[in-house]
mmCIF file of C-alpha atoms in Angstrom:
data_model
loop_
_atom_site.group_PDB
_atom_site.id
_atom_site.type_symbol
_atom_site.label_atom_id
_atom_site.label_comp_id
_atom_site.label_asym_id
_atom_site.label_seq_id
_atom_site.Cartn_x
_atom_site.Cartn_y
_atom_site.Cartn_z
ATOM 1 C CA GLY A 1 42.279 44.441 -26.672
ATOM 2 C CA GLN A 2 43.502 48.014 -26.493
ATOM 3 C CA GLN A 3 40.118 49.404 -27.671
ATOM 4 C CA TRP A 4 38.349 47.806 -24.715
ATOM 5 C CA LYS A 5 41.227 48.843 -22.372
ATOM 6 C CA THR A 6 40.191 52.426 -23.058
ATOM 7 C CA VAL A 7 36.612 51.656 -22.067
ATOM 8 C CA VAL A 8 37.825 50.071 -18.861
ATOM 9 C CA ASP A 9 39.948 53.115 -18.080
ATOM 10 C CA ILE A 10 36.991 55.443 -18.553
ATOM 11 C CA ALA A 11 34.704 53.221 -16.437
ATOM 12 C CA PHE A 12 37.119 52.945 -13.545
ATOM 13 C CA GLU A 13 37.754 56.670 -13.629
ATOM 14 C CA ASP A 14 34.016 57.357 -13.378
ATOM 15 C CA LEU A 15 33.464 54.694 -10.745
ATOM 16 C CA ASN A 16 36.157 56.085 -8.472
ATOM 17 C CA LYS A 17 34.770 59.613 -8.991
ATOM 18 C CA GLU A 18 31.419 58.320 -7.747
ATOM 19 C CA MET A 19 33.060 56.913 -4.698
ATOM 20 C CA GLN A 20 34.551 60.312 -3.927
ATOM 21 C CA ARG A 21 31.292 62.086 -4.624
ATOM 22 C CA TYR A 22 29.337 59.937 -2.151
ATOM 23 C CA LYS A 23 32.273 60.003 0.320
ATOM 24 C CA ILE A 24 32.650 56.217 0.167
ATOM 25 C CA ARG A 25 36.129 55.162 1.261
ATOM 26 C CA ALA A 26 36.820 52.801 -1.551
ATOM 27 C CA LYS A 27 39.049 52.883 -4.615
ATOM 28 C CA PHE A 28 38.769 50.375 -7.465
ATOM 29 C CA THR A 29 41.799 49.252 -9.456
ATOM 30 C CA PRO A 30 41.553 46.940 -12.468
ATOM 31 C CA VAL A 31 43.615 43.746 -12.688
ATOM 32 C CA ILE A 32 43.818 42.854 -16.390
ATOM 33 C CA LEU A 33 44.874 39.531 -17.914
ATOM 34 C CA ASP A 34 44.908 38.667 -21.606
ATOM 35 C CA ASP A 35 42.984 35.484 -22.374
ATOM 36 C CA LYS A 36 44.125 35.522 -26.064
ATOM 37 C CA THR A 37 40.515 34.613 -27.040
ATOM 38 C CA THR A 38 41.069 31.019 -26.003
ATOM 39 C CA ASP A 39 38.986 28.904 -23.600
ATOM 40 C CA THR A 40 42.022 27.371 -21.825
ATOM 41 C CA GLN A 41 43.628 30.738 -21.129
ATOM 42 C CA ALA A 42 40.288 32.114 -19.946
ATOM 43 C CA LEU A 43 40.012 29.337 -17.390
ATOM 44 C CA THR A 44 43.635 29.814 -16.328
ATOM 45 C CA ASN A 45 43.008 33.526 -15.792
ATOM 46 C CA ILE A 46 39.895 32.883 -13.704
ATOM 47 C CA GLN A 47 41.918 30.453 -11.557
ATOM 48 C CA THR A 48 44.627 33.119 -11.176
ATOM 49 C CA PHE A 49 42.039 35.718 -10.093
ATOM 50 C CA HIS A 50 40.563 33.225 -7.602
ATOM 51 C CA GLN A 51 43.998 32.513 -6.079
ATOM 52 C CA ALA A 52 44.444 36.247 -5.649
ATOM 53 C CA GLY A 53 41.121 36.427 -3.766
ATOM 54 C CA ILE A 54 39.215 38.251 -6.553
ATOM 55 C CA LYS A 55 35.504 37.582 -6.372
ATOM 56 C CA VAL A 56 34.260 39.558 -9.391
ATOM 57 C CA VAL A 57 35.497 39.308 -12.981
ATOM 58 C CA ILE A 58 34.365 41.338 -15.949
ATOM 59 C CA GLY A 59 34.438 38.841 -18.831
ATOM 60 C CA PRO A 60 35.279 36.571 -20.546
ATOM 61 C CA ALA A 61 34.179 38.067 -23.840
ATOM 62 C CA ALA A 62 33.238 35.055 -25.945
ATOM 63 C CA SER A 63 30.542 32.540 -25.214
ATOM 64 C CA PHE A 64 32.735 29.501 -25.681
ATOM 65 C CA GLN A 65 35.033 30.997 -23.000
ATOM 66 C CA VAL A 66 32.172 31.629 -20.646
ATOM 67 C CA LYS A 67 31.073 28.032 -21.063
ATOM 68 C CA ALA A 68 34.655 26.871 -20.330
ATOM 69 C CA VAL A 69 34.821 28.730 -17.030
ATOM 70 C CA SER A 70 31.240 28.182 -15.913
ATOM 71 C CA ARG A 71 31.746 25.160 -13.687
ATOM 72 C CA TYR A 72 34.748 26.718 -11.939
ATOM 73 C CA VAL A 73 33.084 30.035 -11.182
ATOM 74 C CA ASN A 74 29.917 28.343 -9.950
ATOM 75 C CA ASP A 75 31.879 25.899 -7.710
ATOM 76 C CA ASN A 76 33.941 28.738 -6.282
ATOM 77 C CA LYS A 77 31.168 31.388 -6.161
ATOM 78 C CA ILE A 78 32.964 33.879 -8.413
ATOM 79 C CA VAL A 79 30.671 36.420 -10.048
ATOM 80 C CA ILE A 80 31.461 36.964 -13.692
ATOM 81 C CA VAL A 81 29.829 39.755 -15.746
ATOM 82 C CA SER A 82 30.378 39.308 -19.450
ATOM 83 C CA PRO A 83 29.645 42.350 -21.660
ATOM 84 C CA SER A 84 29.601 40.383 -24.893
ATOM 85 C CA SER A 85 28.732 36.721 -24.455
ATOM 86 C CA THR A 86 25.406 36.262 -26.258
ATOM 87 C CA ALA A 87 24.893 32.497 -26.834
ATOM 88 C CA PRO A 88 21.311 31.583 -25.837
ATOM 89 C CA THR A 89 22.601 28.231 -24.596
ATOM 90 C CA LEU A 90 24.238 29.952 -21.634
ATOM 91 C CA ALA A 91 21.001 31.575 -20.390
ATOM 92 C CA ILE A 92 20.867 29.513 -17.185
ATOM 93 C CA PRO A 93 19.062 30.638 -13.977
ATOM 94 C CA GLY A 94 20.695 30.540 -10.587
ATOM 95 C CA ASP A 95 24.361 30.518 -11.650
ATOM 96 C CA PHE A 96 27.116 33.076 -11.045
ATOM 97 C CA ILE A 97 27.195 34.247 -14.685
ATOM 98 C CA TYR A 98 25.637 37.590 -15.675
ATOM 99 C CA ARG A 99 25.636 39.289 -19.020
ATOM 100 C CA THR A 100 25.035 43.001 -19.645
ATOM 101 C CA VAL A 101 23.791 42.145 -23.130
ATOM 102 C CA GLY A 102 20.753 40.245 -24.334
ATOM 103 C CA SER A 103 21.146 36.729 -25.612
ATOM 104 C CA ASP A 104 21.227 36.057 -29.347
ATOM 105 C CA ALA A 105 17.743 34.631 -29.230
ATOM 106 C CA GLY A 106 16.781 38.335 -29.599
ATOM 107 C CA GLN A 107 19.439 39.302 -32.068
ATOM 108 C CA ALA A 108 18.639 36.278 -34.301
ATOM 109 C CA LYS A 109 15.061 37.643 -34.506
ATOM 110 C CA ALA A 110 16.337 41.083 -35.337
ATOM 111 C CA LEU A 111 18.712 39.877 -38.024
ATOM 112 C CA ALA A 112 16.045 37.649 -39.588
ATOM 113 C CA ALA A 113 13.725 40.623 -39.758
ATOM 114 C CA LEU A 114 16.456 42.771 -41.320
ATOM 115 C CA VAL A 115 17.177 40.169 -44.009
ATOM 116 C CA LYS A 116 13.472 39.751 -44.856
ATOM 117 C CA SER A 117 13.030 43.558 -44.899
ATOM 118 C CA GLN A 118 15.513 43.682 -47.808
ATOM 119 C CA GLY A 119 13.360 41.342 -49.927
ATOM 120 C CA ILE A 120 15.641 38.366 -49.359
ATOM 121 C CA SER A 121 14.006 34.895 -48.937
ATOM 122 C CA LYS A 122 16.878 32.416 -49.233
ATOM 123 C CA VAL A 123 20.300 32.695 -47.626
ATOM 124 C CA ILE A 124 23.365 30.812 -46.526
ATOM 125 C CA VAL A 125 24.474 31.411 -42.901
ATOM 126 C CA PHE A 126 28.225 31.078 -42.848
ATOM 127 C CA HIS A 127 29.092 30.756 -39.145
ATOM 128 C CA ARG A 128 31.730 29.965 -36.608
ATOM 129 C CA ASN A 129 31.626 26.360 -35.387
ATOM 130 C CA ASP A 130 31.563 27.335 -31.737
ATOM 131 C CA GLU A 131 29.047 28.066 -28.984
ATOM 132 C CA TYR A 132 28.261 31.542 -30.390
ATOM 133 C CA GLY A 133 28.065 30.663 -34.077
ATOM 134 C CA VAL A 134 26.177 27.355 -33.814
ATOM 135 C CA ALA A 135 23.515 28.735 -31.430
ATOM 136 C CA PHE A 136 23.074 31.909 -33.483
ATOM 137 C CA GLU A 137 22.593 29.955 -36.712
ATOM 138 C CA GLU A 138 20.017 27.650 -35.116
ATOM 139 C CA PHE A 139 17.960 30.552 -33.690
ATOM 140 C CA PHE A 140 18.288 32.542 -36.943
ATOM 141 C CA GLU A 141 17.051 29.595 -38.991
ATOM 142 C CA LYS A 142 13.996 29.222 -36.713
ATOM 143 C CA GLU A 143 13.163 32.977 -36.860
ATOM 144 C CA PHE A 144 13.774 33.310 -40.628
ATOM 145 C CA LYS A 145 11.606 30.284 -41.328
ATOM 146 C CA ALA A 146 8.809 31.892 -39.264
ATOM 147 C CA LEU A 147 9.038 34.817 -41.670
ATOM 148 C CA GLY A 148 8.760 32.524 -44.679
ATOM 149 C CA GLY A 149 12.443 32.395 -45.470
ATOM 150 C CA THR A 150 14.865 29.540 -46.157
ATOM 151 C CA SER A 151 18.231 29.343 -44.390
ATOM 152 C CA ILE A 152 21.137 26.966 -45.046
ATOM 153 C CA GLY A 153 23.775 26.781 -42.362
ATOM 154 C CA ILE A 154 27.436 26.181 -43.177
ATOM 155 C CA SER A 155 29.949 26.138 -40.318
ATOM 156 C CA TYR A 156 33.710 26.735 -40.495
ATOM 157 C CA ASP A 157 36.635 25.776 -38.313
ATOM 158 C CA THR A 158 37.585 28.693 -36.078
ATOM 159 C CA THR A 159 41.171 27.554 -35.690
ATOM 160 C CA LEU A 160 42.202 28.175 -39.311
ATOM 161 C CA GLU A 161 44.536 31.055 -40.175
ATOM 162 C CA ASP A 162 43.181 31.526 -43.708
ATOM 163 C CA TYR A 163 39.760 30.885 -45.243
ATOM 164 C CA ALA A 164 40.461 31.086 -49.005
ATOM 165 C CA SER A 165 39.357 27.487 -49.547
ATOM 166 C CA GLU A 166 36.235 27.868 -47.363
ATOM 167 C CA VAL A 167 35.171 31.010 -49.170
ATOM 168 C CA ALA A 168 35.608 29.321 -52.552
ATOM 169 C CA GLN A 169 33.399 26.446 -51.324
ATOM 170 C CA LEU A 170 30.894 28.972 -49.994
ATOM 171 C CA SER A 171 30.736 30.613 -53.420
ATOM 172 C CA ALA A 172 30.168 27.354 -55.201
ATOM 173 C CA ARG A 173 27.466 26.279 -52.740
ATOM 174 C CA ALA A 174 25.716 29.676 -52.974
ATOM 175 C CA LYS A 175 25.581 29.406 -56.757
ATOM 176 C CA ARG A 176 24.370 25.819 -56.630
ATOM 177 C CA GLU A 177 21.604 26.585 -54.093
ATOM 178 C CA GLY A 178 20.549 29.836 -55.833
ATOM 179 C CA VAL A 179 20.569 31.886 -52.657
ATOM 180 C CA GLU A 180 20.027 35.635 -52.695
ATOM 181 C CA GLY A 181 22.179 36.555 -49.744
ATOM 182 C CA ILE A 182 24.934 35.552 -47.328
ATOM 183 C CA VAL A 183 24.739 35.977 -43.556
ATOM 184 C CA ILE A 184 28.076 35.825 -41.703
ATOM 185 C CA ILE A 185 28.368 35.038 -38.012
ATOM 186 C CA THR A 186 32.039 35.746 -37.246
ATOM 187 C CA PHE A 187 34.487 37.441 -34.920
ATOM 188 C CA ASP A 188 36.779 40.224 -36.106
ATOM 189 C CA THR A 189 39.942 38.397 -37.303
ATOM 190 C CA ASP A 190 38.245 35.507 -39.037
ATOM 191 C CA GLY A 191 35.563 37.820 -40.411
ATOM 192 C CA VAL A 192 38.059 40.197 -41.961
ATOM 193 C CA ASN A 193 39.884 37.285 -43.604
ATOM 194 C CA ILE A 194 36.622 35.843 -44.931
ATOM 195 C CA LEU A 195 35.511 39.201 -46.388
ATOM 196 C CA SER A 196 38.917 39.801 -47.937
ATOM 197 C CA HIS A 197 38.577 36.615 -49.926
ATOM 198 C CA ALA A 198 34.871 37.231 -50.707
ATOM 199 C CA SER A 199 35.750 40.661 -52.156
ATOM 200 C CA LYS A 200 37.758 38.968 -54.898
ATOM 201 C CA ASP A 201 34.959 36.528 -55.841
ATOM 202 C CA PRO A 202 32.784 37.972 -58.722
ATOM 203 C CA TYR A 203 29.781 35.777 -57.890
ATOM 204 C CA LEU A 204 29.738 36.561 -54.174
ATOM 205 C CA ALA A 205 29.805 40.266 -55.053
ATOM 206 C CA THR A 206 26.431 39.873 -56.763
ATOM 207 C CA LEU A 207 24.733 38.731 -53.571
ATOM 208 C CA LYS A 208 23.337 40.700 -50.655
ATOM 209 C CA TRP A 209 25.412 40.417 -47.431
ATOM 210 C CA PHE A 210 24.422 40.585 -43.814
ATOM 211 C CA SER A 211 26.297 40.187 -40.525
ATOM 212 C CA SER A 212 25.818 39.820 -36.809
ATOM 213 C CA GLU A 213 27.690 42.048 -34.337
ATOM 214 C CA GLY A 214 30.838 39.942 -33.997
ATOM 215 C CA ILE A 215 32.889 41.718 -36.682
ATOM 216 C CA HIS A 216 31.715 45.258 -35.874
ATOM 217 C CA GLY A 217 34.642 47.519 -34.971
ATOM 218 C CA ALA A 218 37.269 45.605 -36.906
ATOM 219 C CA MET A 219 39.498 48.181 -38.605
ATOM 220 C CA GLY A 220 39.909 45.901 -41.631
ATOM 221 C CA LEU A 221 36.333 46.714 -42.753
ATOM 222 C CA LEU A 222 37.335 50.368 -43.145
ATOM 223 C CA GLU A 223 39.971 49.576 -45.738
ATOM 224 C CA ASP A 224 39.761 48.415 -49.382
ATOM 225 C CA PRO A 225 39.084 45.980 -50.904
ATOM 226 C CA ILE A 226 36.628 45.054 -48.066
ATOM 227 C CA ALA A 227 35.178 48.605 -47.704
ATOM 228 C CA SER A 228 34.369 48.730 -51.392
ATOM 229 C CA PHE A 229 32.933 45.212 -51.255
ATOM 230 C CA ILE A 230 30.606 46.356 -48.467
ATOM 231 C CA GLN A 231 29.382 49.229 -50.665
ATOM 232 C CA LYS A 232 28.882 46.924 -53.640
ATOM 233 C CA THR A 233 26.899 44.319 -51.649
ATOM 234 C CA ASN A 234 25.184 46.807 -49.354
ATOM 235 C CA LEU A 235 26.199 44.821 -46.287
ATOM 236 C CA LEU A 236 23.993 45.438 -43.296
ATOM 237 C CA GLY A 237 24.390 44.070 -39.804
ATOM 238 C CA THR A 238 22.772 44.074 -36.370
ATOM 239 C CA ARG A 239 24.364 44.786 -33.004
ATOM 240 C CA PRO A 240 23.007 45.204 -29.482
ATOM 241 C CA LEU A 241 22.680 48.988 -29.004
ATOM 242 C CA PHE A 242 20.064 51.443 -27.837
ATOM 243 C CA LYS A 243 21.306 54.355 -29.996
ATOM 244 C CA GLU A 244 18.759 56.922 -28.811
ATOM 245 C CA ASN A 245 20.531 57.317 -25.462
ATOM 246 C CA PRO A 246 22.140 60.673 -24.561
ATOM 247 C CA LEU A 247 24.462 58.855 -22.062
ATOM 248 C CA LEU A 248 25.731 56.698 -24.947
ATOM 249 C CA HIS A 249 26.394 59.782 -27.100
ATOM 250 C CA GLU A 250 28.398 61.434 -24.260
ATOM 251 C CA PHE A 251 30.394 58.212 -23.669
ATOM 252 C CA ALA A 252 31.040 57.776 -27.401
ATOM 253 C CA ALA A 253 32.351 61.328 -27.662
ATOM 254 C CA ARG A 254 34.752 60.749 -24.723
ATOM 255 C CA TYR A 255 35.972 57.551 -26.293
ATOM 256 C CA LYS A 256 36.457 59.139 -29.755
ATOM 257 C CA ALA A 257 38.415 61.994 -28.225
ATOM 258 C CA ILE A 258 40.943 59.435 -26.933
ATOM 259 C CA ARG A 259 41.016 56.795 -29.714
ATOM 260 C CA GLY A 260 40.111 58.856 -32.764
ATOM 261 C CA HIS A 261 37.160 56.628 -33.772
ATOM 262 C CA ASP A 262 33.833 55.499 -32.395
ATOM 263 C CA PRO A 263 33.761 52.776 -29.727
ATOM 264 C CA PRO A 264 33.455 49.228 -31.050
ATOM 265 C CA VAL A 265 30.562 46.875 -30.340
ATOM 266 C CA PHE A 266 29.853 46.045 -26.693
ATOM 267 C CA SER A 267 31.724 49.052 -25.387
ATOM 268 C CA ALA A 268 28.611 50.403 -23.717
ATOM 269 C CA ASN A 269 27.940 46.949 -22.202
ATOM 270 C CA LEU A 270 31.518 46.765 -20.869
ATOM 271 C CA TYR A 271 31.331 50.222 -19.336
ATOM 272 C CA ASP A 272 28.057 49.332 -17.528
ATOM 273 C CA ALA A 273 29.449 45.970 -16.399
ATOM 274 C CA VAL A 274 32.262 47.764 -14.540
ATOM 275 C CA ILE A 275 29.933 50.304 -12.945
ATOM 276 C CA LEU A 276 27.408 47.647 -11.898
ATOM 277 C CA ALA A 277 30.053 45.377 -10.450
ATOM 278 C CA GLY A 278 31.638 48.198 -8.458
ATOM 279 C CA TRP A 279 28.370 49.299 -6.898
ATOM 280 C CA ALA A 280 27.381 45.669 -6.209
ATOM 281 C CA ILE A 281 30.566 45.244 -4.180
ATOM 282 C CA ILE A 282 29.734 48.403 -2.187
ATOM 283 C CA ARG A 283 26.054 47.377 -1.676
ATOM 284 C CA ALA A 284 27.037 43.836 -0.624
ATOM 285 C CA GLU A 285 28.911 45.259 2.331
ATOM 286 C CA ARG A 286 31.185 42.282 2.384
ATOM 287 C CA TYR A 287 33.538 40.813 -0.239
ATOM 288 C CA ASP A 288 31.654 37.552 -0.752
ATOM 289 C CA GLY A 289 30.527 36.021 -4.058
ATOM 290 C CA GLU A 290 26.950 35.232 -3.000
ATOM 291 C CA ALA A 291 26.446 38.625 -1.369
ATOM 292 C CA ILE A 292 27.831 40.437 -4.386
ATOM 293 C CA ARG A 293 25.651 38.365 -6.799
ATOM 294 C CA ASN A 294 22.535 39.286 -4.811
ATOM 295 C CA ALA A 295 23.581 42.953 -4.715
ATOM 296 C CA LEU A 296 24.311 42.986 -8.445
ATOM 297 C CA VAL A 297 20.737 42.060 -9.257
ATOM 298 C CA GLU A 298 19.393 44.824 -7.052
ATOM 299 C CA VAL A 299 21.799 47.492 -8.395
ATOM 300 C CA ALA A 300 20.866 46.621 -11.999
ATOM 301 C CA LYS A 301 17.145 47.165 -11.268
ATOM 302 C CA THR A 302 17.592 50.926 -10.853
ATOM 303 C CA TYR A 303 20.760 51.685 -12.890
ATOM 304 C CA TYR A 304 20.333 53.319 -16.315
ATOM 305 C CA GLY A 305 23.691 53.349 -18.090
ATOM 306 C CA VAL A 306 25.246 53.990 -21.466
ATOM 307 C CA SER A 307 23.719 50.725 -22.721
ATOM 308 C CA GLY A 308 20.287 51.731 -21.421
ATOM 309 C CA LEU A 309 18.287 49.863 -18.791
ATOM 310 C CA THR A 310 20.459 47.195 -17.160
ATOM 311 C CA MET A 311 17.928 45.040 -15.319
ATOM 312 C CA PHE A 312 18.651 41.267 -15.521
ATOM 313 C CA ASP A 313 16.150 38.604 -16.460
ATOM 314 C CA GLU A 314 15.742 35.321 -14.558
ATOM 315 C CA ASN A 315 18.770 33.931 -16.398
ATOM 316 C CA GLY A 316 21.092 36.829 -15.528
ATOM 317 C CA ASP A 317 20.962 38.323 -19.014
ATOM 318 C CA LYS A 318 20.053 41.950 -19.923
ATOM 319 C CA LEU A 319 16.259 42.023 -19.876
ATOM 320 C CA PHE A 320 15.639 44.949 -22.275
ATOM 321 C CA GLN A 321 17.737 44.842 -25.425
ATOM 322 C CA ASP A 322 17.241 46.867 -28.623
ATOM 323 C CA TYR A 323 19.394 46.502 -31.698
ATOM 324 C CA SER A 324 21.008 48.869 -34.143
ATOM 325 C CA VAL A 325 21.441 48.270 -37.877
ATOM 326 C CA TRP A 326 24.990 49.052 -38.872
ATOM 327 C CA THR A 327 27.068 49.256 -42.031
ATOM 328 C CA VAL A 328 30.245 51.013 -43.313
ATOM 329 C CA LYS A 329 29.958 54.249 -45.228
ATOM 330 C CA PRO A 330 32.371 56.698 -46.944
ATOM 331 C CA VAL A 331 32.663 59.951 -44.944
ATOM 332 C CA ASN A 332 34.969 62.801 -45.967
ATOM 333 C CA GLY A 333 37.278 60.634 -48.041
ATOM 334 C CA LYS A 334 37.473 57.733 -45.630
ATOM 335 C CA TYR A 335 35.263 54.878 -44.419
ATOM 336 C CA GLU A 336 33.536 54.818 -41.049
ATOM 337 C CA TYR A 337 31.112 52.557 -39.202
ATOM 338 C CA ALA A 338 27.570 53.947 -39.218
ATOM 339 C CA ASP A 339 24.329 53.044 -37.519
ATOM 340 C CA VAL A 340 21.645 53.341 -40.163
ATOM 341 C CA GLY A 341 18.588 51.901 -38.466
ATOM 342 C CA SER A 342 17.191 50.023 -35.502
ATOM 343 C CA TYR A 343 15.161 47.041 -34.420
ATOM 344 C CA SER A 344 12.711 47.533 -31.587
ATOM 345 C CA GLY A 345 9.387 45.997 -30.686
ATOM 346 C CA GLY A 346 9.670 43.540 -33.595
ATOM 347 C CA THR A 347 10.102 46.239 -36.260
ATOM 348 C CA ILE A 348 13.028 47.191 -38.454
ATOM 349 C CA THR A 349 13.333 50.941 -39.042
ATOM 350 C CA LEU A 350 15.977 52.229 -41.465
ATOM 351 C CA ASP A 351 17.021 55.875 -41.431
#
């Protein structure tokens, strides 16, 4: 929402400065519509953009939304660049869908390696029952099994407003199965609710917890009782991020000066999506979906952004993707998100 709006503002400011620097007579202005994190509204928004003659859309954010709009954008040759859709099932060559982030086939491998590095061999994966959650769980199970681990998948309904009953069932199942850890694949709102209930469960507090990137940036994790629960369970997560990037550090400092906290997950990918799309429009030399799509691929080959190298693979996904290991830590009397390690070249390194 508003956190990403700040990223968009920074990106458009920089893009327009580049136009001025190179004396290109073009000015980019964002048209922003709220999709309320639903598939139906995402499709409605894409149709609204199309009726307005817009050929390039940054987003949607979630994989189930990208799936919902895929037929429409392909039929109408609208280029969409999602900064945060990661479901491996959407890695399809030749379509009009591009993603400035690697698919979760890579992150599942990173998270499996992280869990195993902590001496954990049996876990429950508590995941969203949607395109993102189901695919992530399947790929995680495969990767964790390859490392000698056992993974039990439990899905939950994403439309619920409260997960007290589901967390109680999770606790009972975890005790019955004798697992050593819990892996959560959530978004922010559902994830915060789930952790708030888990923090009150004495048994769940004895287990080791892990997470994907979906909940990273949620302010609820920086407040008790969740923040204390994270310390007690030593929760560690993965997120797509090349943290040893000076451009990222500069961008993060600009963002923090505006918002007062570090940018949430996928902010770097969102920034780069805007810059890539803008230059693709310029390089295409005509406002046409196919021409812009072809130019986007070429621009990404040589652009190094705040998310690192942006080159696309044959499916239109970010080709080179490293991962950060994140957690929440107490800093000067308050809690903050912290990157405490990385996954690169098949190896977990903790600071």
